[in-house]
CSV table of C-alpha atoms in Angstrom, one decimal:
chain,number,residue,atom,x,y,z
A,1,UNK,CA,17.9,-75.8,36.5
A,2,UNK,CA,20.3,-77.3,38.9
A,3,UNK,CA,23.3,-78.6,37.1
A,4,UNK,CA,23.9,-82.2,37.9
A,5,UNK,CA,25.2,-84.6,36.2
A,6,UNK,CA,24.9,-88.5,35.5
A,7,UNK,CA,26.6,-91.4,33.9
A,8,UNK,CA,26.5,-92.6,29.9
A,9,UNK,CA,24.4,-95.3,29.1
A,10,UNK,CA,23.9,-96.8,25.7
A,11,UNK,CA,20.8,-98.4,26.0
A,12,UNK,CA,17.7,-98.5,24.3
A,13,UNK,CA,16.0,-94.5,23.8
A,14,UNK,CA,14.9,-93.4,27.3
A,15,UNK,CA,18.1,-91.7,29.1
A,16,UNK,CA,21.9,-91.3,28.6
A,17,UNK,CA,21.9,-93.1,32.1
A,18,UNK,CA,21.2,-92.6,36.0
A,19,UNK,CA,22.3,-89.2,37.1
A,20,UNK,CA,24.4,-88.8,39.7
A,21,UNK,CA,26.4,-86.2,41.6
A,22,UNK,CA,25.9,-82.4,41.3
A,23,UNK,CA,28.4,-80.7,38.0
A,24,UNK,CA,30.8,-79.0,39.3
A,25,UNK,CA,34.4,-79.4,41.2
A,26,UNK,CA,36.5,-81.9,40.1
A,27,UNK,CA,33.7,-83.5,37.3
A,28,UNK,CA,33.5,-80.7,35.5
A,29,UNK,CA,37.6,-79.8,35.4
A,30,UNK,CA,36.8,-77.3,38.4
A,31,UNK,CA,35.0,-74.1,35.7
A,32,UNK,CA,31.6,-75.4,35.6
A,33,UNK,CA,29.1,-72.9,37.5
A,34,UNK,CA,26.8,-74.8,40.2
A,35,UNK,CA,23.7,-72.9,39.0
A,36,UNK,CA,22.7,-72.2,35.7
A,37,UNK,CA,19.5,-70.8,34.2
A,38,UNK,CA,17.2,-70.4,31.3
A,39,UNK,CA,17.4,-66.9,31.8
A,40,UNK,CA,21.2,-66.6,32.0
A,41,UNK,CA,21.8,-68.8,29.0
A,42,UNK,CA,19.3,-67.3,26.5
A,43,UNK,CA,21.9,-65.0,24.8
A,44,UNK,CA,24.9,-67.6,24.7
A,45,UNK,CA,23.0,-70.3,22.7
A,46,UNK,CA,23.3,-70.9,18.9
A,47,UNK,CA,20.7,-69.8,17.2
A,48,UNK,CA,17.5,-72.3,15.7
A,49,UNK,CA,17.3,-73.1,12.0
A,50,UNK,CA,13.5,-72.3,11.7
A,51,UNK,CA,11.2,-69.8,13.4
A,52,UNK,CA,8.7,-72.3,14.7
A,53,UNK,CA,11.5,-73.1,17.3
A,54,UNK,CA,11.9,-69.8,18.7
A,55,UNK,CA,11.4,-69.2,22.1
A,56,UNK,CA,12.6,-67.1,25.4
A,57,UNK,CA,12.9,-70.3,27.4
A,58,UNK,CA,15.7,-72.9,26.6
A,59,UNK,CA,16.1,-75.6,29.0
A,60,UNK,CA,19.7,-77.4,29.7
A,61,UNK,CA,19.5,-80.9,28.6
A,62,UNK,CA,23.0,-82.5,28.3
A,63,UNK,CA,26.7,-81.0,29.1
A,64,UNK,CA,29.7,-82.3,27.1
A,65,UNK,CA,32.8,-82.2,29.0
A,66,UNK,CA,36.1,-81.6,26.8
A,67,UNK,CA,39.2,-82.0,27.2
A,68,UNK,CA,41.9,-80.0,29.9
A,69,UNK,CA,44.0,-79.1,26.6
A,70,UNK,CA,41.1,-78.5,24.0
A,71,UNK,CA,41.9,-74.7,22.7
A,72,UNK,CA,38.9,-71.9,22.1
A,73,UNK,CA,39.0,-72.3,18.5
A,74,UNK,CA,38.5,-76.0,18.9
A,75,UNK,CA,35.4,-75.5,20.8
A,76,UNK,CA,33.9,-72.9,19.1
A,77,UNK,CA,34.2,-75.0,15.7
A,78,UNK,CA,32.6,-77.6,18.0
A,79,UNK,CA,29.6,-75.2,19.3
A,80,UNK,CA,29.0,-73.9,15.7
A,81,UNK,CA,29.2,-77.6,14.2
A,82,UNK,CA,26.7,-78.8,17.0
A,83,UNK,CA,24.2,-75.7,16.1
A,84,UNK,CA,24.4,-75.9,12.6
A,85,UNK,CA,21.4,-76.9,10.4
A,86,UNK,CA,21.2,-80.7,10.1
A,87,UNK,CA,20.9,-80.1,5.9
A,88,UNK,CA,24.4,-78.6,6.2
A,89,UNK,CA,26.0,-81.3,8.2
A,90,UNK,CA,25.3,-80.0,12.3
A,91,UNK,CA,23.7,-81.6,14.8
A,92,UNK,CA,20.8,-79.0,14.5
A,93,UNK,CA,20.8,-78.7,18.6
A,94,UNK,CA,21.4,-75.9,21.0
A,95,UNK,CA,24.8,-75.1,22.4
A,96,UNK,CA,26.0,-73.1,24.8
A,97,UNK,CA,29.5,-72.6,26.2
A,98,UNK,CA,29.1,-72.1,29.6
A,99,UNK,CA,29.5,-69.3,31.9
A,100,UNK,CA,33.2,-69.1,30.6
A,101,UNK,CA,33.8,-69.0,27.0
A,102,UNK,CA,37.4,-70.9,27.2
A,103,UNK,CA,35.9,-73.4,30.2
A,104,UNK,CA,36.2,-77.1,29.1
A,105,UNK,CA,32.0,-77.6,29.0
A,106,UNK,CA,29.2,-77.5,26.3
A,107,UNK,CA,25.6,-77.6,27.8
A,108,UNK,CA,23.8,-78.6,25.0
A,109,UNK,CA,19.6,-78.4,24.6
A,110,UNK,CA,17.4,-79.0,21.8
A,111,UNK,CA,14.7,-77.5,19.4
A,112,UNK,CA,11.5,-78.4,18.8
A,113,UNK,CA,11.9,-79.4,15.2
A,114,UNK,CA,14.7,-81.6,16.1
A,115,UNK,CA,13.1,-83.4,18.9
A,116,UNK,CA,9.9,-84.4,16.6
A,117,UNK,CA,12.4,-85.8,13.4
A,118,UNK,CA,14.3,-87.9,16.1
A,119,UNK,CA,11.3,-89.2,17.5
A,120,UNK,CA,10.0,-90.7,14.6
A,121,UNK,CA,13.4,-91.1,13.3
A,122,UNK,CA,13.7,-93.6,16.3
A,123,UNK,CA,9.8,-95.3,16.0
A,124,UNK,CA,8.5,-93.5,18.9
A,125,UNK,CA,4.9,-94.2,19.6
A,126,UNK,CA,2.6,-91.3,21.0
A,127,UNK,CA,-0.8,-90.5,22.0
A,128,UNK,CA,-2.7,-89.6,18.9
A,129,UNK,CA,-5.8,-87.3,19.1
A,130,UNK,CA,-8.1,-90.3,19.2
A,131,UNK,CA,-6.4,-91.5,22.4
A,132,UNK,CA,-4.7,-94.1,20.9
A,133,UNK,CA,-1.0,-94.7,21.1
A,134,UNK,CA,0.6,-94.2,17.1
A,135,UNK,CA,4.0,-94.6,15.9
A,136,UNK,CA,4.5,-90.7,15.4
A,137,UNK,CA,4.8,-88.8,12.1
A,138,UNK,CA,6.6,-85.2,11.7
A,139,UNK,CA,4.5,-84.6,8.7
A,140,UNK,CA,1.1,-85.6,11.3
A,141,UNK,CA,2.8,-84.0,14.2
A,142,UNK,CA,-0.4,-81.8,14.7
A,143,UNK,CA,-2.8,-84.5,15.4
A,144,UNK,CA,-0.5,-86.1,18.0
A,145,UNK,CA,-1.4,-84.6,21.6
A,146,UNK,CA,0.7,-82.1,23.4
A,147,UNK,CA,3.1,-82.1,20.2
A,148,UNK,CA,3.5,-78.5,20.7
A,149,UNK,CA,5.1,-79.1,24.4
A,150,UNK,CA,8.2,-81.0,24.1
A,151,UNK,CA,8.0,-81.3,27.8
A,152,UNK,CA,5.1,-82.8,28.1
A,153,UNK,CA,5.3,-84.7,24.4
A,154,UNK,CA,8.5,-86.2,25.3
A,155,UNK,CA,9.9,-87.1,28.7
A,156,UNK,CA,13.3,-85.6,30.1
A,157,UNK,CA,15.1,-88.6,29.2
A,158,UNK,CA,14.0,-89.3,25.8
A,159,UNK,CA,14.9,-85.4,25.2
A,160,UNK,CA,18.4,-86.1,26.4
A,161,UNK,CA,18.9,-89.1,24.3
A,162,UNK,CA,18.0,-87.5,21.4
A,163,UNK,CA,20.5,-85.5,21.5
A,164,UNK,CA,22.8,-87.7,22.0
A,165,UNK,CA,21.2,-89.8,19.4
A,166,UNK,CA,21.5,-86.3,17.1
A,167,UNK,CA,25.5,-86.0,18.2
A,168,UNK,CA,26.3,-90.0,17.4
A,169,UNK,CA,25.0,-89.6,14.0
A,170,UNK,CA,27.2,-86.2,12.9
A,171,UNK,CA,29.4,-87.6,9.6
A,172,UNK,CA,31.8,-85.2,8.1
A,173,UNK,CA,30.6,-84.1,4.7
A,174,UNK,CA,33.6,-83.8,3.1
A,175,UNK,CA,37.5,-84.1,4.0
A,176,UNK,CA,38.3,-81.8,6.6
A,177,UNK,CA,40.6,-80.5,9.7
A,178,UNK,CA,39.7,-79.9,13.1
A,179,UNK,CA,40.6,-77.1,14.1
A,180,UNK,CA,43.2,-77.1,16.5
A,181,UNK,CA,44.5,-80.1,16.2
A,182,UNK,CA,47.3,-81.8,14.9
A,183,UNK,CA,47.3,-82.7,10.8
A,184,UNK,CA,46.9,-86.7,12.1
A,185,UNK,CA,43.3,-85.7,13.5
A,186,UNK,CA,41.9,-85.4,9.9
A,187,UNK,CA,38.2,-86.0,8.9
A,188,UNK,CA,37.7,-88.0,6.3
A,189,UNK,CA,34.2,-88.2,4.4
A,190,UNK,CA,31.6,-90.3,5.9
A,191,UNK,CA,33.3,-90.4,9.4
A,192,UNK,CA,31.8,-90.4,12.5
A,193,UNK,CA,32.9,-87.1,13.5
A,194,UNK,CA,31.8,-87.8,17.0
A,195,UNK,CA,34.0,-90.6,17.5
A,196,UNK,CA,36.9,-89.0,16.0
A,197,UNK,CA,36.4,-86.5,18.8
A,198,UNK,CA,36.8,-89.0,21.3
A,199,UNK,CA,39.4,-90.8,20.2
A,200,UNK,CA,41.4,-87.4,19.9
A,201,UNK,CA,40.6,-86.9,23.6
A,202,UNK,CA,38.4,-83.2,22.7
A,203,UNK,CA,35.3,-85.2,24.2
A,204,UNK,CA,35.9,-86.6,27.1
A,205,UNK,CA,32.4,-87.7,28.1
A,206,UNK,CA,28.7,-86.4,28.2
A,207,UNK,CA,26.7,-86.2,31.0
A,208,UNK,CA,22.6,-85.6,30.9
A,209,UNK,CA,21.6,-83.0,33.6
A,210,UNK,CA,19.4,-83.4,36.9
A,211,UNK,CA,15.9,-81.7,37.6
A,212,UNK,CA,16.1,-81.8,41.3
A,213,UNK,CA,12.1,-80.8,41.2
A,214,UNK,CA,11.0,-83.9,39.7
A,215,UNK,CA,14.1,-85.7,41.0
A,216,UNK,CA,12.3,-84.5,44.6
A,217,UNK,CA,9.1,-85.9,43.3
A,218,UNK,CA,10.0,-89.3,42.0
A,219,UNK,CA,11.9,-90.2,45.5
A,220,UNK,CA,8.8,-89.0,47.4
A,221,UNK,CA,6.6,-91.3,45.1
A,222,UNK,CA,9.0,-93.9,45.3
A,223,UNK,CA,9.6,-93.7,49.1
A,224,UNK,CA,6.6,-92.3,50.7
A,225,UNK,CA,3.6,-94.1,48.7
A,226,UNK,CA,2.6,-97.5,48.0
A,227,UNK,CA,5.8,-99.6,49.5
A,228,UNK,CA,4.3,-102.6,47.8
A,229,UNK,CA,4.3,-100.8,43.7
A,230,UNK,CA,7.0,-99.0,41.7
A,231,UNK,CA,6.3,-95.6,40.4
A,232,UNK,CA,7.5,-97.1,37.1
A,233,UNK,CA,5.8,-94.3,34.9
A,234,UNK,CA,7.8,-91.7,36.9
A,235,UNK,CA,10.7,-94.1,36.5
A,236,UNK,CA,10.2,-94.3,32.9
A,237,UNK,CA,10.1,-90.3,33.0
A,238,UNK,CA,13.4,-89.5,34.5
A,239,UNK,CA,15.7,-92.3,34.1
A,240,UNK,CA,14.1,-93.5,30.6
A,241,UNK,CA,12.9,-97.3,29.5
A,242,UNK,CA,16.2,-99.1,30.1
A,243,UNK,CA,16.4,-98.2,33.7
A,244,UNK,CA,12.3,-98.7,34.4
A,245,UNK,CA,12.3,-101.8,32.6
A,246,UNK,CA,15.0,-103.3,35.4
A,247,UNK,CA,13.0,-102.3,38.1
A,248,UNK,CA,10.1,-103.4,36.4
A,249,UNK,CA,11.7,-107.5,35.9
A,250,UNK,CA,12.7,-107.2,39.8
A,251,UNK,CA,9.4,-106.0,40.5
A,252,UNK,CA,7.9,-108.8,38.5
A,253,UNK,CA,10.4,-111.5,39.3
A,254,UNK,CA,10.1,-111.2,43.1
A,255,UNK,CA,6.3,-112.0,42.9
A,256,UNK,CA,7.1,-114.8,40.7
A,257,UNK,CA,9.0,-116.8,43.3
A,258,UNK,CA,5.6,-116.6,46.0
A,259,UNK,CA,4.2,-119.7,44.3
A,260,UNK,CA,7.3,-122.0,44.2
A,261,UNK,CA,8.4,-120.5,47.8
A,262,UNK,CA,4.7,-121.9,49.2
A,263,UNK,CA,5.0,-124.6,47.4
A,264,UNK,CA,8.1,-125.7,49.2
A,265,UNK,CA,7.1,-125.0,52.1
A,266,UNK,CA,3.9,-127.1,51.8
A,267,UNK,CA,6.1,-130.1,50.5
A,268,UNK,CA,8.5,-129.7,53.5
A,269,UNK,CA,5.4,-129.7,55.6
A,270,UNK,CA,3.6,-132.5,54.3
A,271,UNK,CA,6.3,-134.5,52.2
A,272,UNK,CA,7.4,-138.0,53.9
A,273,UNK,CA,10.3,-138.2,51.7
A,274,UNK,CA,11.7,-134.9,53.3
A,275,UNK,CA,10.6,-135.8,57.0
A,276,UNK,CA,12.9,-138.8,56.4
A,277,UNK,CA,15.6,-137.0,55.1
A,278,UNK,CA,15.5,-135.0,58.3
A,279,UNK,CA,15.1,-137.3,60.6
A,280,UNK,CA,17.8,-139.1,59.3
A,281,UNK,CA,20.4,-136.1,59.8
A,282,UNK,CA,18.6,-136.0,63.7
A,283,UNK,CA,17.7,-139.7,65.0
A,284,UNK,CA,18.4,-142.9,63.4
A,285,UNK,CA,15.8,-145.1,65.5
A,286,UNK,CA,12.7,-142.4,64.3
A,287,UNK,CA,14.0,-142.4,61.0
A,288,UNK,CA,13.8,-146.1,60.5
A,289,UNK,CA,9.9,-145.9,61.6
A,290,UNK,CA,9.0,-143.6,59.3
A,291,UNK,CA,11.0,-145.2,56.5
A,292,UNK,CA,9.0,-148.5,57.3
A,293,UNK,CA,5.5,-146.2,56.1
A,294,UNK,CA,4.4,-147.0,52.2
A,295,UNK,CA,6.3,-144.6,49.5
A,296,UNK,CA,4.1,-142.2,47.9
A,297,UNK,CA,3.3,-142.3,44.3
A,298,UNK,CA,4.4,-139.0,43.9
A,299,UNK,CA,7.6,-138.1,46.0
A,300,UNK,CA,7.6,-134.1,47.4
A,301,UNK,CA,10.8,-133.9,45.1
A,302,UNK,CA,9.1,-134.6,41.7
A,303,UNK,CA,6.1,-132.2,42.5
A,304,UNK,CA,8.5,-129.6,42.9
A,305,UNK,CA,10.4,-129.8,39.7
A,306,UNK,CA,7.7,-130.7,37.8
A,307,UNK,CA,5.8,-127.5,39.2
A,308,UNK,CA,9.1,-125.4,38.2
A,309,UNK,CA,9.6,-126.6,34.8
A,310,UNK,CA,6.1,-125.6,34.3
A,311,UNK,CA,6.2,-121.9,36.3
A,312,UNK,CA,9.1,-121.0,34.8
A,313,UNK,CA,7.4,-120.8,31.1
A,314,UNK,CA,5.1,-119.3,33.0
A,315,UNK,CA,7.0,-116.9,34.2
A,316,UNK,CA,8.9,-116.2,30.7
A,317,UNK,CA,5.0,-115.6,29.1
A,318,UNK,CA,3.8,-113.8,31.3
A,319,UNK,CA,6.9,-111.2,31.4
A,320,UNK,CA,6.7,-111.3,27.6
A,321,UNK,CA,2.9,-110.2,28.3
A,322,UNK,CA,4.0,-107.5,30.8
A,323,UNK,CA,6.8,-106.3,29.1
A,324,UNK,CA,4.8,-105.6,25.4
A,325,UNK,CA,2.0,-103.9,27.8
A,326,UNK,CA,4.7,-101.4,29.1
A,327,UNK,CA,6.3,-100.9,26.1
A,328,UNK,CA,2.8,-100.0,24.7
A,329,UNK,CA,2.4,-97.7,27.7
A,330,UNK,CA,5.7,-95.7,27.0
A,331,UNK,CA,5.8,-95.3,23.2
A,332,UNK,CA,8.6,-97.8,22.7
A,333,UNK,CA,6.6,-100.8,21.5
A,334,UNK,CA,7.8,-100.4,17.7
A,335,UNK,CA,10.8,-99.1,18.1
A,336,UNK,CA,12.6,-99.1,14.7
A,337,UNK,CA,15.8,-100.4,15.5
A,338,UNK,CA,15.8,-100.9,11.1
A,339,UNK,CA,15.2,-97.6,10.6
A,340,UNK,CA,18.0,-96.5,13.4
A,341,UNK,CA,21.1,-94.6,11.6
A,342,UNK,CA,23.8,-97.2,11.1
A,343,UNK,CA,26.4,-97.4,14.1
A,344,UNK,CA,28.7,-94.5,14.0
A,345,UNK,CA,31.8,-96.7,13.2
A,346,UNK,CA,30.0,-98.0,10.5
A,347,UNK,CA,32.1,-97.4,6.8
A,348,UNK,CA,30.9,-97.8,3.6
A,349,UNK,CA,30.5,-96.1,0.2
A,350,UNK,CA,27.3,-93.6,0.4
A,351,UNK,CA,23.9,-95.5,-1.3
A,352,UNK,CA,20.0,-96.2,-0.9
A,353,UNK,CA,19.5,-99.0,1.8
A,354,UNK,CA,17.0,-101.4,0.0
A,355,UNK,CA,15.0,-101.8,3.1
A,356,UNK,CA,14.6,-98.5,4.5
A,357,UNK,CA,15.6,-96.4,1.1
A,358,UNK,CA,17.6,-93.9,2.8
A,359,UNK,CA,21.0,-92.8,1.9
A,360,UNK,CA,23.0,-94.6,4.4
A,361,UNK,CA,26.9,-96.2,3.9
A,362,UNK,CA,27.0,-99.6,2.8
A,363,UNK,CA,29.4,-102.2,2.5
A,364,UNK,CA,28.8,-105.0,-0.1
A,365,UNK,CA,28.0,-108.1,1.0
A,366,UNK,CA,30.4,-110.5,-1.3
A,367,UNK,CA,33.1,-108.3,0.7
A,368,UNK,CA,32.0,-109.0,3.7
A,369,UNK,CA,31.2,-112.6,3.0
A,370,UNK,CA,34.8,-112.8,1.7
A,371,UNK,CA,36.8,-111.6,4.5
A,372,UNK,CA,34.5,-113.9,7.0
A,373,UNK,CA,35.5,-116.4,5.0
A,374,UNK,CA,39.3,-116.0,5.0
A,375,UNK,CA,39.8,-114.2,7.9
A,376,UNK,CA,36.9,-114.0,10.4
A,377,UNK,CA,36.1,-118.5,10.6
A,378,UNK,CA,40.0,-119.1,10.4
A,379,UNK,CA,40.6,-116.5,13.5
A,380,UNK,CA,37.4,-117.9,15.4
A,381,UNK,CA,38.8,-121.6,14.4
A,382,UNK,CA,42.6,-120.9,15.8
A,383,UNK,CA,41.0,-119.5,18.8
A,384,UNK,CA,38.5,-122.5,19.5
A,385,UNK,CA,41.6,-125.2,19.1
A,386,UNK,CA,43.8,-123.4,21.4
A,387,UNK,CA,40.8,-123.5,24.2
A,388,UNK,CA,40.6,-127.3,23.6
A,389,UNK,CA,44.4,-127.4,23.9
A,390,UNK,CA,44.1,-125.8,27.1
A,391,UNK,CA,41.9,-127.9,28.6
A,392,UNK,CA,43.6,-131.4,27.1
A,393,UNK,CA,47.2,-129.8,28.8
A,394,UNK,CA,45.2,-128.8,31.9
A,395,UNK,CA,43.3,-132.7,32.3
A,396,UNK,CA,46.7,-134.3,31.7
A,397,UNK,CA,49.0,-131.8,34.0
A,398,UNK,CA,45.6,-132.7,36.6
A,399,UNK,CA,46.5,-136.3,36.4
A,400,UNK,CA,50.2,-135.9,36.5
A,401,UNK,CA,50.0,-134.1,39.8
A,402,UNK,CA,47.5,-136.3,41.2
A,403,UNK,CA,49.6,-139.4,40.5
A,404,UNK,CA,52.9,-137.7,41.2
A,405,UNK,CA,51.0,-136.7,44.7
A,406,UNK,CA,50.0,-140.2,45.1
A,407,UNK,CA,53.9,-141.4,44.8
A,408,UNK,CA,55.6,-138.7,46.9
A,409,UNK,CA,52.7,-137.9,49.5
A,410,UNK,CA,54.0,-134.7,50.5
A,411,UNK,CA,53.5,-131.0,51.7
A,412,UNK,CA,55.0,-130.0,48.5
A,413,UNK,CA,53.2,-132.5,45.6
A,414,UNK,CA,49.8,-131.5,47.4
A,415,UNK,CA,50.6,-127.8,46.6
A,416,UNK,CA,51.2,-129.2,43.1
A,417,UNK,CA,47.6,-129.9,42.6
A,418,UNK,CA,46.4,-126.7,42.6
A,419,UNK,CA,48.9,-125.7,39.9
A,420,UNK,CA,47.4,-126.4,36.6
A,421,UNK,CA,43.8,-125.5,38.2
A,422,UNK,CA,45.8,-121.8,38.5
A,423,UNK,CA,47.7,-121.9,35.3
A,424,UNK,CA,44.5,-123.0,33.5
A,425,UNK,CA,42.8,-119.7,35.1
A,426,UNK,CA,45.4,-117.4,33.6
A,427,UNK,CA,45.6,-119.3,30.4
A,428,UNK,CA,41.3,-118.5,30.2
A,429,UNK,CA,42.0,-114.7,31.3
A,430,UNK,CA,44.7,-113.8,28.3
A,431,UNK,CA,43.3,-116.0,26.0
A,432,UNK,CA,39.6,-114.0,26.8
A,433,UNK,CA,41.5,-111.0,26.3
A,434,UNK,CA,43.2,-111.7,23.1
A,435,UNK,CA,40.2,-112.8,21.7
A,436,UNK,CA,38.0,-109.6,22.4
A,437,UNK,CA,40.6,-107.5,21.0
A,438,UNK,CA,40.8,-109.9,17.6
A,439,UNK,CA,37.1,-109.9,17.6
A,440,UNK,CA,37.0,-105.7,18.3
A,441,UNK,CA,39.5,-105.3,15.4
A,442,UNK,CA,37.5,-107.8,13.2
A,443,UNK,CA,34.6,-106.0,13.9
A,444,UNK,CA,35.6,-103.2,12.5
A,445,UNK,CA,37.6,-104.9,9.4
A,446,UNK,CA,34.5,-106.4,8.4
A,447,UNK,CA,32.6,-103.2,8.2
């Protein structure tokens, strides 16, 4: 497979984001190799856990990039964490170093055991044997079709957010040291260790990989077939949900806006009301014959909003219709989102969630409740008064220019008025930006 590279997006299971340019050069610190193969990356990867995953072809999913100063023993505690069994703590993928053992990549694959937990970890829905789609089950996984093809079973980009999904949800399992780095860069139980390595700048980003075969098939289907439908399926395929779904609500939306569009035309055709209007901007002497006619019961005017407050729940149903039957179509109907692992900077003391009854952090709620209470509403609060003061200094500096402008009448008092619109502006801007870095930091308080 080609290596090319794409952005990070963190949306719902289908695709780490759109890929873009080829891996290599400057994106991939200048010692990634252009090319890679299954063939040529079959002895470098980590070994699987379990037999049933063994096999002579691995396919390159993801590469992580790390950083320019990230040291050999950094990574290889890195590769060997990613590979390791997810009972002891690992990621339970397949890593690879690159062509170079010291180069600042990990291309990163993943098993077939792995793949089928994650999928039902995440409330995947598959075809089941009776054609049906079925929210999938490891411990049914034989009963579900193609299940024993993970490239046919899942599609390239649910593969690649699994394993990001797999590398968000590595916690250390004890207090430990990164090897390589400074003492500061300390694991502490429960920690996201995957965060920790961004913030300490050995992860740098992660980048899922092109397939310039079906990449080449997707823009002929997309370019050279039906001008008037999406290949949304193939969409779905490559790019994942998130991306399909977009191009699905264009799709959808553009259509929507025929019937209000004829409509309009047919009232500007027909409509008296808007003859008048425009004759009035053209002749005065033909407007005042047509305004000497009888008025309509219903003007052109009302029949067009009362057609639009009606299309547009329409609309809204009929997308909710659309959208469930997609969903349906590519296994993400039912996605769990309460089964999901917590969010990785999520802390709490290890217990059984009541809900799901997994072992997952949690933080009781009296705390939580408590620090709303005296810190959370009082900081929401301070912020909320100081955007009324704002706007009662910028409606009374409004007037004071205004009448100071009506006094003077100069060059330099009509400059004035546009002075508390400009210092209101700023005011917005560094109070907006105060206040998502309170609510970041209360965020994470309040875990």
């Amino acid at each position: 497979l080609t290596m090319n590279r794409g952005g990070d997006d963190e949306g719902v299971p289908g695709g780490l984001g759109e890929p873009a340019q080829q891996l290599g050069g400057e994106g991939a610190g200048g010692k990634a190799p252009s090319k890679l193969t299954a063939h040529s990356f079959t002895p470098g990867w980590t070994k699987v856990s379990c037999t049933c995953c063994v096999s002579e072809r691995v396919e390159p999913l993801v590469v992580v990039k790390l950083g320019q100063k990230v040291i050999p023993e950094t990574k290889r505690w890195l590769i060997k964490l990613i590979g390791a069994p997810q009972k002891d703590g690992g990621a339970g993928l397949l890593a690879h170093p690159g062509e170079d053992a010291t180069g600042n990549i990990i291309v990163l694959s993943a098993p077939r055991c792995t793949l089928l937990r994650a999928t039902e970890e995440l409330g995947l829905c598959k075809i089941y044997r009776n054609g049906d789609m079925e929210a999938f089950a490891y411990d049914d996984r034989k009963h579900f079709r193609d299940s024993e093809n993970m490239e046919v079973f899942l599609t390239s980009a649910e593969r690649q957010y699994i394993i990001k999904y797999e590398l968000d949800g590595l916690r250390a399992q004890k207090d430990l040291r990164i090897p390589g780095l400074l003492e500061s860069c300390t694991l502490q139980k429960r920690d996201s260790i995957w965060q920790k390595l961004r913030a300490a700048g050995v992860v740098v980003d992660i980048f899922p990989l092109h397939n310039p075969g079906k990449l080449k098939d997707l823009s002929e289907a997309w370019y050279c077939g039906n001008q008037l439908a999406q290949p949304l399926d193939k969409v779905n395929e490559y790019f994942g949900s998130s991306v399909a779904f977009y191009f699905s609500f264009l799709d959808f939306y553009t259509w929507s806006l025929l019937p209000p569009a004829i409509l309009g035309l047919f009232i500007a055709y027909f409509s008296r009301e808007v003859q008048r209007e425009m004759l009035q901007s053209v002749s005065t002497s033909q407007a005042e014959e047509v305004q000497n006619e009888p008025e309509p019961l219903i003007s052109g005017h009302m029949l067009q909003a009362v057609f639009s407050m009606l299309w547009s729940t329409v609309v809204m149903e009929l997308w909710k219709r659309r959208s469930s039957s997609l969903s349906y179509r590519w296994g993400t109907l039912n996605l769990a989102e309460r089964f999901a692992e917590p969010r990785p900077g999520f802390h709490g003391d290890l217990g059984v969630n009541p809900v799901t009854g997994r072992m997952e952090p949690l933080f009781p709620e009296w705390k939580r409740d408590l620090r709303m209470a005296l810190v959370s509403v009082p900081a929401v609060g301070l912020f909320l008064g100081l955007v009324v003061l704002g706007m009662m200094c910028f409606y009374w500096a409004e007037a004071g220019v205004k009448q100071l402008h009506k006094d003077w009448n100069t060059m330099v008092s009509q400059t004035l008025l546009y002075v508390p619109s400009v210092l209101h502006i700023v005011y917005t801007n560094m109070l907006a930006t105060a206040y998502r870095t309170l609510a970041q930091a209360l965020t994470e308080y309040g875990e």
